[in-house]
CSV table of C-alpha atoms in Angstrom, one decimal:
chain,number,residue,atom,x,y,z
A,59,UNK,CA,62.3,5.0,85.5
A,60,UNK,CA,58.9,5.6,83.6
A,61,UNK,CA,57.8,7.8,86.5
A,62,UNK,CA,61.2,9.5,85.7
A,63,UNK,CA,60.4,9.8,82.1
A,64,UNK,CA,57.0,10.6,82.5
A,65,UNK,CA,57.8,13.5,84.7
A,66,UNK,CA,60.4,14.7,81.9
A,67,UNK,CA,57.7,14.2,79.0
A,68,UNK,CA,55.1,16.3,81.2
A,69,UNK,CA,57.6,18.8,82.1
A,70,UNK,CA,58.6,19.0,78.4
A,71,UNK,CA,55.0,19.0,77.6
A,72,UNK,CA,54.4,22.2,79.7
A,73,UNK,CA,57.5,24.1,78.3
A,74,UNK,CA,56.2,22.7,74.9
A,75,UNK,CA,52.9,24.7,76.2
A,76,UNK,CA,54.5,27.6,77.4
A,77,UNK,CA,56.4,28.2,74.3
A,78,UNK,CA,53.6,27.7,71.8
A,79,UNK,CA,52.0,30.8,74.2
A,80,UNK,CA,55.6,32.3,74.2
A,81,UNK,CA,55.0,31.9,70.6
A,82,UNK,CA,51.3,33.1,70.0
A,83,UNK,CA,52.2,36.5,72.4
A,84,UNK,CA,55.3,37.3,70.0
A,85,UNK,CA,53.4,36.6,67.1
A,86,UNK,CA,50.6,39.1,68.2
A,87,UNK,CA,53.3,41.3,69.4
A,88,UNK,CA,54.9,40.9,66.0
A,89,UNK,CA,51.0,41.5,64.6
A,90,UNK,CA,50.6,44.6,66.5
A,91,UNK,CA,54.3,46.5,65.2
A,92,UNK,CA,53.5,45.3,62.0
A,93,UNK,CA,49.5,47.3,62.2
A,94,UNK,CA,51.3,50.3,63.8
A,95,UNK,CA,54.2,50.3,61.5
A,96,UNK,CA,51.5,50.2,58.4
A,97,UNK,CA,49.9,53.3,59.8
A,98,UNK,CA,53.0,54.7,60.3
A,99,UNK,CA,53.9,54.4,56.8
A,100,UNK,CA,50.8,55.8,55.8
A,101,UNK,CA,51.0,58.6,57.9
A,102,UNK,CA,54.3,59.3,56.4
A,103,UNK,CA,52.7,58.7,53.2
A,104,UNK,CA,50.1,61.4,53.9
A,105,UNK,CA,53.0,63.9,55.2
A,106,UNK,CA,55.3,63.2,52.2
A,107,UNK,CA,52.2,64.2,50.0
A,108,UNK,CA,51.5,67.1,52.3
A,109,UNK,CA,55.1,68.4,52.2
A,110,UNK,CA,55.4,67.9,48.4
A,111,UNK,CA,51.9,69.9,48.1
A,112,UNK,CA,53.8,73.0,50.4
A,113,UNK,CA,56.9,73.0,48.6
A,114,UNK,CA,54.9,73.6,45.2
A,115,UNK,CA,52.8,76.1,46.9
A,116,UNK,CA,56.4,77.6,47.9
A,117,UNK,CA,57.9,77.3,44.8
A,118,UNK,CA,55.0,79.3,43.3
A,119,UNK,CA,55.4,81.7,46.0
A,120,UNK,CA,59.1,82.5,45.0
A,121,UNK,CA,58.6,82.5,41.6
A,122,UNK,CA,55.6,85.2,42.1
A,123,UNK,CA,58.4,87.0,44.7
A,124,UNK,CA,60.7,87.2,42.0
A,125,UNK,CA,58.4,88.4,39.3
A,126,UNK,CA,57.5,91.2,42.0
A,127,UNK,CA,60.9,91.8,42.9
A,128,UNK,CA,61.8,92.1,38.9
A,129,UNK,CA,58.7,94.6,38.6
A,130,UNK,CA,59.6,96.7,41.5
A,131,UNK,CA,63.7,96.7,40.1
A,132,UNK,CA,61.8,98.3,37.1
A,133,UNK,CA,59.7,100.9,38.8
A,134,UNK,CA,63.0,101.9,40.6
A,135,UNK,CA,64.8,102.4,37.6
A,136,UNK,CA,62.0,104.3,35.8
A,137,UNK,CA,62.0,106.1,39.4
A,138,UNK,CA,65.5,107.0,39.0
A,139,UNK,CA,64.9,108.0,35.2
A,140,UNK,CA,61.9,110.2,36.8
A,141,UNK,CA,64.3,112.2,39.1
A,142,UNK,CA,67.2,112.8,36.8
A,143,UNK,CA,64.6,114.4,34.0
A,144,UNK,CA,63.2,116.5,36.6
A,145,UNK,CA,66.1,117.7,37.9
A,146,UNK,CA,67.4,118.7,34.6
A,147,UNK,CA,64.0,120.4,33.7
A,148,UNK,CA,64.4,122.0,37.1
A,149,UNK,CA,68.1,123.0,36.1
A,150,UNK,CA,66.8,124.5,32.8
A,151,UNK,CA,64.0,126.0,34.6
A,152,UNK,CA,66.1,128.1,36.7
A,153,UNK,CA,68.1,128.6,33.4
A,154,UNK,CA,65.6,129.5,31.4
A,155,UNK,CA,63.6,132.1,34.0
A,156,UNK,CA,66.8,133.8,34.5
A,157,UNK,CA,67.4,134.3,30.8
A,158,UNK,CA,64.0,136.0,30.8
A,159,UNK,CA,64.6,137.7,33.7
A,160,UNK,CA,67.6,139.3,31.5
A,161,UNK,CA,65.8,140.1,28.6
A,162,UNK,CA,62.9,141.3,30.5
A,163,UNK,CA,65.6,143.8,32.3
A,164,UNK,CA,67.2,144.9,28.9
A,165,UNK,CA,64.0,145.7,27.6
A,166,UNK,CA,62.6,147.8,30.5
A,167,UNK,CA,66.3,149.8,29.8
A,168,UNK,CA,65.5,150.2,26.2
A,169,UNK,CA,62.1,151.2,27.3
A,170,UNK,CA,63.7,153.6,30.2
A,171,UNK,CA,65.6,155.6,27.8
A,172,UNK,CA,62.4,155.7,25.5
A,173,UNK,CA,60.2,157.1,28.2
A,174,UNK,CA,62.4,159.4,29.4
A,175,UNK,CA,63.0,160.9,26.0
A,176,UNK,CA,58.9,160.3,25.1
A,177,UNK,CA,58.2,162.3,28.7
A,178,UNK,CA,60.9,165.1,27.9
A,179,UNK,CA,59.1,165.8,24.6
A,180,UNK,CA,55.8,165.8,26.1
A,181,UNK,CA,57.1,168.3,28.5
A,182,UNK,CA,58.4,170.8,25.7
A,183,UNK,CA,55.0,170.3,24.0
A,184,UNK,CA,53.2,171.1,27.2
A,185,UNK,CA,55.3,174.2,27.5
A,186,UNK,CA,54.7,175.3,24.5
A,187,UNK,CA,51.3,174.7,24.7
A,188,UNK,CA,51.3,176.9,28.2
A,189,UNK,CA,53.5,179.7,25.9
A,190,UNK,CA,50.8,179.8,23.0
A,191,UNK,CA,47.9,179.9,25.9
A,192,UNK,CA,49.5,182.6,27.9
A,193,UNK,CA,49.9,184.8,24.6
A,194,UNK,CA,46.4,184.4,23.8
């Protein structure tokens, strides 16, 4: 019955063995998830940083975009403020050249009439200046 026993205790001594080393692998197993988990963390640490340093860089971005786009609704306006002046000065333009164009007819007219009765006199005068040189 010792034999017995001692067989047990020796058997229980070698699972006893094989457990503690059982026990030291998971422990360094354990060790080894814990590392790579810290430097995962970190990493993610590092990203998160990295992510908040683009979305600022972003943010400033759109906020530039907007001030562009707020500049560029201006120039458009002023643009369309442009193109409705010149059209009216075009409009008046046209407006304004045919009023002279008028005038400038009405005159020549007046003028017309003028000449004709300025060349009519000159023609008597030049008669009788060919009736006072023929009698001479």
């Amino acid at each position: 019955m010792e034999e017995l026993l001692r067989q047990i205790l020796s058997k229980l001594d070698n699972m006893e063995k094989g457990f503690l080393v059982f026990q030291e692998e998971t422990r360094q197993r354990f060790e080894q998830m814990d590392g790579r988990l810290t430097e995962m963390n970190g990493r993610l640490v590092g990203l998160e940083r990295e992510m908040g340093a683009v979305k600022e860089r972003l943010d400033r971005m759109e906020t530039r975009l907007d001030g562009v786009e707020t500049r560029l609704d201006g120039v458009e306006t002023e643009l369309t403020e442009v193109k409705e002046t010149l059209h009216r000065v075009e409009t008046q333009l046209v407006d304004n050249v045919q009023i002279l164009l008028r005038k400038i007819h009405e005159k020549v007219e007046e003028k017309s009439f003028e000449i004709y009765a300025l060349n009519r006199r000159l023609h008597h005068a030049e008669a009788a200046i060919e009736q006072l040189q023929s009698k001479l």
